[in-house]
CSV table of N, CA and C in Angstrom, one decimal:
chain,number,residue,atom,x,y,z
A,28,ILE,N,115.8,-13.5,53.3
A,28,ILE,CA,114.7,-14.4,53.2
A,28,ILE,C,113.5,-13.7,52.5
A,29,ASN,N,113.4,-12.5,52.7
A,29,ASN,CA,112.3,-11.8,52.0
A,29,ASN,C,112.5,-11.7,50.5
A,30,SER,N,113.7,-11.6,50.1
A,30,SER,CA,113.9,-11.7,48.6
A,30,SER,C,113.7,-13.0,48.0
A,31,ASP,N,113.9,-14.0,48.8
A,31,ASP,CA,113.6,-15.4,48.3
A,31,ASP,C,112.1,-15.6,48.2
A,32,VAL,N,111.4,-15.1,49.2
A,32,VAL,CA,109.9,-15.2,49.1
A,32,VAL,C,109.4,-14.4,48.0
A,33,ALA,N,109.9,-13.2,47.8
A,33,ALA,CA,109.5,-12.4,46.7
A,33,ALA,C,109.8,-13.0,45.3
A,34,PHE,N,111.0,-13.7,45.2
A,34,PHE,CA,111.3,-14.3,44.1
A,34,PHE,C,110.3,-15.5,43.7
A,35,ILE,N,110.0,-16.3,44.8
A,35,ILE,CA,109.1,-17.4,44.6
A,35,ILE,C,107.7,-16.9,44.3
A,36,PHE,N,107.3,-15.8,44.9
A,36,PHE,CA,106.0,-15.3,44.6
A,36,PHE,C,105.9,-14.8,43.2
A,37,SER,N,107.0,-14.2,42.8
A,37,SER,CA,107.0,-13.6,41.3
A,37,SER,C,107.0,-14.8,40.4
A,38,ASN,N,107.8,-15.9,40.6
A,38,ASN,CA,107.7,-17.0,39.8
A,38,ASN,C,106.4,-17.7,39.8
A,39,GLN,N,105.7,-17.7,40.9
A,39,GLN,CA,104.3,-18.3,41.0
A,39,GLN,C,103.4,-17.5,40.2
A,40,ARG,N,103.5,-16.2,40.2
A,40,ARG,CA,102.6,-15.4,39.3
A,40,ARG,C,102.9,-15.6,37.8
A,41,LYS,N,104.2,-15.7,37.6
A,41,LYS,CA,104.5,-16.0,36.1
A,41,LYS,C,103.9,-17.4,35.7
A,42,LEU,N,104.1,-18.3,36.5
A,42,LEU,CA,103.5,-19.7,36.2
A,42,LEU,C,102.1,-19.7,36.0
A,43,GLU,N,101.4,-18.9,36.9
A,43,GLU,CA,99.9,-18.7,36.8
A,43,GLU,C,99.5,-18.1,35.5
A,44,VAL,N,100.2,-17.1,35.1
A,44,VAL,CA,99.9,-16.4,33.8
A,44,VAL,C,100.2,-17.3,32.6
A,45,GLN,N,101.3,-18.0,32.6
A,45,GLN,CA,101.7,-19.0,31.6
A,45,GLN,C,100.6,-20.1,31.6
A,46,GLY,N,100.1,-20.5,32.8
A,46,GLY,CA,99.1,-21.6,32.8
A,46,GLY,C,97.8,-21.1,32.2
A,47,LYS,N,97.4,-19.9,32.4
A,47,LYS,CA,96.2,-19.3,31.8
A,47,LYS,C,96.4,-19.3,30.3
A,48,LYS,N,97.6,-18.8,29.8
A,48,LYS,CA,97.8,-18.7,28.4
A,48,LYS,C,97.7,-20.1,27.7
A,49,LEU,N,98.3,-21.0,28.5
A,49,LEU,CA,98.3,-22.4,28.0
A,49,LEU,C,96.8,-23.0,27.8
A,50,GLN,N,96.0,-22.6,28.8
A,50,GLN,CA,94.6,-23.0,28.8
A,50,GLN,C,93.9,-22.4,27.6
A,51,VAL,N,94.1,-21.1,27.4
A,51,VAL,CA,93.5,-20.5,26.2
A,51,VAL,C,94.0,-21.1,25.0
A,52,GLU,N,95.2,-21.3,24.8
A,52,GLU,CA,95.8,-21.9,23.6
A,52,GLU,C,95.3,-23.4,23.4
A,53,THR,N,95.2,-24.1,24.5
A,53,THR,CA,94.7,-25.5,24.4
A,53,THR,C,93.2,-25.5,23.9
A,54,ALA,N,92.4,-24.6,24.4
A,54,ALA,CA,91.0,-24.4,24.0
A,54,ALA,C,91.0,-24.1,22.5
A,55,LYS,N,91.9,-23.1,22.1
A,55,LYS,CA,91.8,-22.8,20.6
A,55,LYS,C,92.3,-24.0,19.8
A,56,PHE,N,93.2,-24.8,20.3
A,56,PHE,CA,93.7,-25.9,19.6
A,56,PHE,C,92.6,-27.0,19.5
A,57,ALA,N,91.9,-27.2,20.6
A,57,ALA,CA,90.8,-28.1,20.7
A,57,ALA,C,89.7,-27.7,19.7
A,58,LYS,N,89.4,-26.4,19.6
A,58,LYS,CA,88.4,-26.0,18.7
A,58,LYS,C,88.8,-26.2,17.2
A,59,GLN,N,90.0,-25.8,16.9
A,59,GLN,CA,90.6,-26.0,15.6
A,59,GLN,C,90.6,-27.5,15.2
A,60,THR,N,91.0,-28.3,16.2
A,60,THR,CA,91.0,-29.8,15.9
A,60,THR,C,89.6,-30.3,15.5
A,61,ALA,N,88.6,-29.8,16.3
A,61,ALA,CA,87.2,-30.2,16.0
A,61,ALA,C,86.8,-29.8,14.6
A,62,GLN,N,87.2,-28.6,14.3
A,62,GLN,CA,86.9,-28.1,12.9
A,62,GLN,C,87.5,-29.0,11.8
A,63,TRP,N,88.8,-29.4,12.1
A,63,TRP,CA,89.5,-30.2,11.1
A,63,TRP,C,88.8,-31.6,11.0
A,64,VAL,N,88.4,-32.1,12.2
A,64,VAL,CA,87.7,-33.4,12.2
A,64,VAL,C,86.4,-33.3,11.4
A,65,THR,N,85.7,-32.2,11.5
A,65,THR,CA,84.5,-32.0,10.7
A,65,THR,C,84.8,-32.0,9.3
A,66,VAL,N,85.8,-31.3,8.8
A,66,VAL,CA,86.2,-31.2,7.5
A,66,VAL,C,86.6,-32.6,6.9
A,67,VAL,N,87.4,-33.3,7.6
A,67,VAL,CA,87.9,-34.6,7.2
A,67,VAL,C,86.7,-35.5,7.1
A,68,GLU,N,85.8,-35.5,8.1
A,68,GLU,CA,84.6,-36.3,8.0
A,68,GLU,C,83.7,-36.1,6.8
A,69,GLY,N,83.6,-34.7,6.4
A,69,GLY,CA,82.8,-34.4,5.2
A,69,GLY,C,83.5,-34.8,3.9
A,70,PHE,N,84.9,-34.8,3.9
A,70,PHE,CA,85.6,-35.3,2.8
A,70,PHE,C,85.5,-36.7,2.6
A,71,ASN,N,85.5,-37.4,3.7
A,71,ASN,CA,85.4,-38.9,3.7
A,71,ASN,C,84.1,-39.3,3.2
A,72,ASN,N,82.9,-38.5,3.7
A,72,ASN,CA,81.6,-38.9,3.1
A,72,ASN,C,81.5,-38.6,1.7
A,73,THR,N,82.1,-37.5,1.2
A,73,THR,CA,82.1,-37.2,-0.2
A,73,THR,C,82.8,-38.3,-1.0
A,74,LEU,N,83.9,-38.8,-0.5
A,74,LEU,CA,84.6,-39.9,-1.2
A,74,LEU,C,83.8,-41.1,-1.3
A,75,LYS,N,83.0,-41.4,-0.2
A,75,LYS,CA,82.1,-42.6,-0.2
A,75,LYS,C,81.0,-42.4,-1.2
A,76,GLU,N,80.5,-41.2,-1.3
A,76,GLU,CA,79.4,-40.9,-2.3
A,76,GLU,C,80.0,-41.1,-3.7
A,77,LEU,N,81.2,-40.5,-3.9
A,77,LEU,CA,81.8,-40.7,-5.3
A,77,LEU,C,82.0,-42.2,-5.6
A,78,GLY,N,82.4,-43.0,-4.6
A,78,GLY,CA,82.4,-44.5,-4.8
A,78,GLY,C,81.1,-45.1,-5.2
A,79,ASP,N,80.1,-44.6,-4.5
A,79,ASP,CA,78.7,-45.1,-4.8
A,79,ASP,C,78.3,-44.8,-6.2
A,80,ILE,N,78.6,-43.5,-6.6
A,80,ILE,CA,78.3,-43.1,-8.0
A,80,ILE,C,79.1,-43.9,-9.1
A,81,GLU,N,80.3,-44.2,-8.7
A,81,GLU,CA,81.1,-44.9,-9.6
A,81,GLU,C,80.6,-46.4,-9.7
A,82,ASN,N,80.1,-47.0,-8.6
A,82,ASN,CA,79.5,-48.3,-8.6
A,82,ASN,C,78.2,-48.3,-9.5
A,83,TRP,N,77.5,-47.2,-9.3
A,83,TRP,CA,76.1,-47.1,-10.0
A,83,TRP,C,76.4,-46.9,-11.5
A,84,ALA,N,77.4,-46.1,-11.9
A,84,ALA,CA,77.7,-45.9,-13.3
A,84,ALA,C,78.2,-47.2,-13.9
A,85,GLY,N,79.0,-48.0,-13.1
A,85,GLY,CA,79.5,-49.3,-13.7
A,85,GLY,C,78.3,-50.3,-13.9
A,86,MET,N,77.4,-50.3,-13.0
A,86,MET,CA,76.2,-51.1,-13.2
A,86,MET,C,75.4,-50.7,-14.4
A,87,ILE,N,75.2,-49.4,-14.6
A,87,ILE,CA,74.4,-48.9,-15.8
A,87,ILE,C,75.2,-49.3,-17.0
A,88,GLU,N,76.5,-49.1,-17.0
A,88,GLU,CA,77.3,-49.5,-18.2
A,88,GLU,C,77.1,-51.0,-18.6
A,89,ASN,N,77.2,-51.8,-17.5
A,89,ASN,CA,77.0,-53.2,-17.7
A,89,ASN,C,75.6,-53.6,-18.3
A,90,ASP,N,74.6,-52.9,-17.7
A,90,ASP,CA,73.2,-53.1,-18.2
A,90,ASP,C,73.1,-52.6,-19.7
A,91,MET,N,73.7,-51.5,-20.0
A,91,MET,CA,73.7,-51.0,-21.4
A,91,MET,C,74.4,-52.0,-22.3
A,92,LYS,N,75.5,-52.6,-21.9
A,92,LYS,CA,76.1,-53.5,-22.7
A,92,LYS,C,75.3,-54.8,-22.9
A,93,ALA,N,74.6,-55.2,-21.9
A,93,ALA,CA,73.8,-56.4,-22.0
A,93,ALA,C,72.6,-56.0,-23.0
A,94,ILE,N,72.0,-54.9,-22.9
A,94,ILE,CA,70.9,-54.4,-23.7
A,94,ILE,C,71.4,-54.4,-25.2
A,95,SER,N,72.6,-53.8,-25.3
A,95,SER,CA,73.2,-53.7,-26.7
A,95,SER,C,73.4,-55.1,-27.3
A,96,LEU,N,73.9,-56.0,-26.6
A,96,LEU,CA,74.1,-57.3,-27.1
A,96,LEU,C,72.9,-58.0,-27.4
A,97,THR,N,71.8,-57.8,-26.6
A,97,THR,CA,70.5,-58.4,-26.8
A,97,THR,C,70.0,-57.9,-28.1
A,98,LEU,N,70.1,-56.6,-28.3
A,98,LEU,CA,69.5,-56.0,-29.5
A,98,LEU,C,70.3,-56.5,-30.8
A,99,GLU,N,71.6,-56.6,-30.7
A,99,GLU,CA,72.3,-57.1,-31.7
A,99,GLU,C,71.9,-58.6,-32.1
A,100,GLU,N,71.6,-59.4,-31.0
A,100,GLU,CA,71.1,-60.8,-31.3
A,100,GLU,C,69.8,-60.8,-32.0
A,101,ILE,N,68.9,-59.9,-31.5
A,101,ILE,CA,67.6,-59.8,-32.1
A,101,ILE,C,67.7,-59.3,-33.7
A,102,HIS,N,68.6,-58.4,-33.9
A,102,HIS,CA,68.8,-57.9,-35.2
A,102,HIS,C,69.3,-59.0,-36.1
A,103,LYS,N,70.3,-59.8,-35.6
A,103,LYS,CA,70.8,-60.9,-36.4
A,103,LYS,C,69.8,-62.0,-36.7
A,104,SER,N,69.0,-62.3,-35.6
A,104,SER,CA,67.9,-63.4,-35.9
A,104,SER,C,66.9,-62.8,-36.8
A,105,GLU,N,66.6,-61.6,-36.9
A,105,GLU,CA,65.5,-61.0,-37.8
A,105,GLU,C,66.2,-61.0,-39.2
A,106,ALA,N,67.5,-60.8,-39.4
A,106,ALA,CA,68.1,-60.8,-40.7
A,106,ALA,C,68.1,-62.2,-41.3
A,107,PHE,N,68.1,-63.3,-40.5
A,107,PHE,CA,68.0,-64.6,-41.1
A,107,PHE,C,66.6,-65.1,-41.4
A,108,MET,N,65.6,-64.4,-41.0
A,108,MET,CA,64.2,-64.8,-41.3
A,108,MET,C,63.8,-64.3,-42.6
């Protein structure tokens, strides 16, 4: 009976050690996961900003085309005068 109790006690100690290691590893994993989330959020925000810049550039391009066409029309009408 004593050997059974010693065996159970030994197993309990092993489980406690493994449980503590698991807690430490889980905390490390949670910290690493939080860091990855921060990186991904930053990447996502950068992509949004690039989309905003692309939109802005497209609007400027359209404005420049409109100005160019207007100037061409003005030039043509002055040529007929």
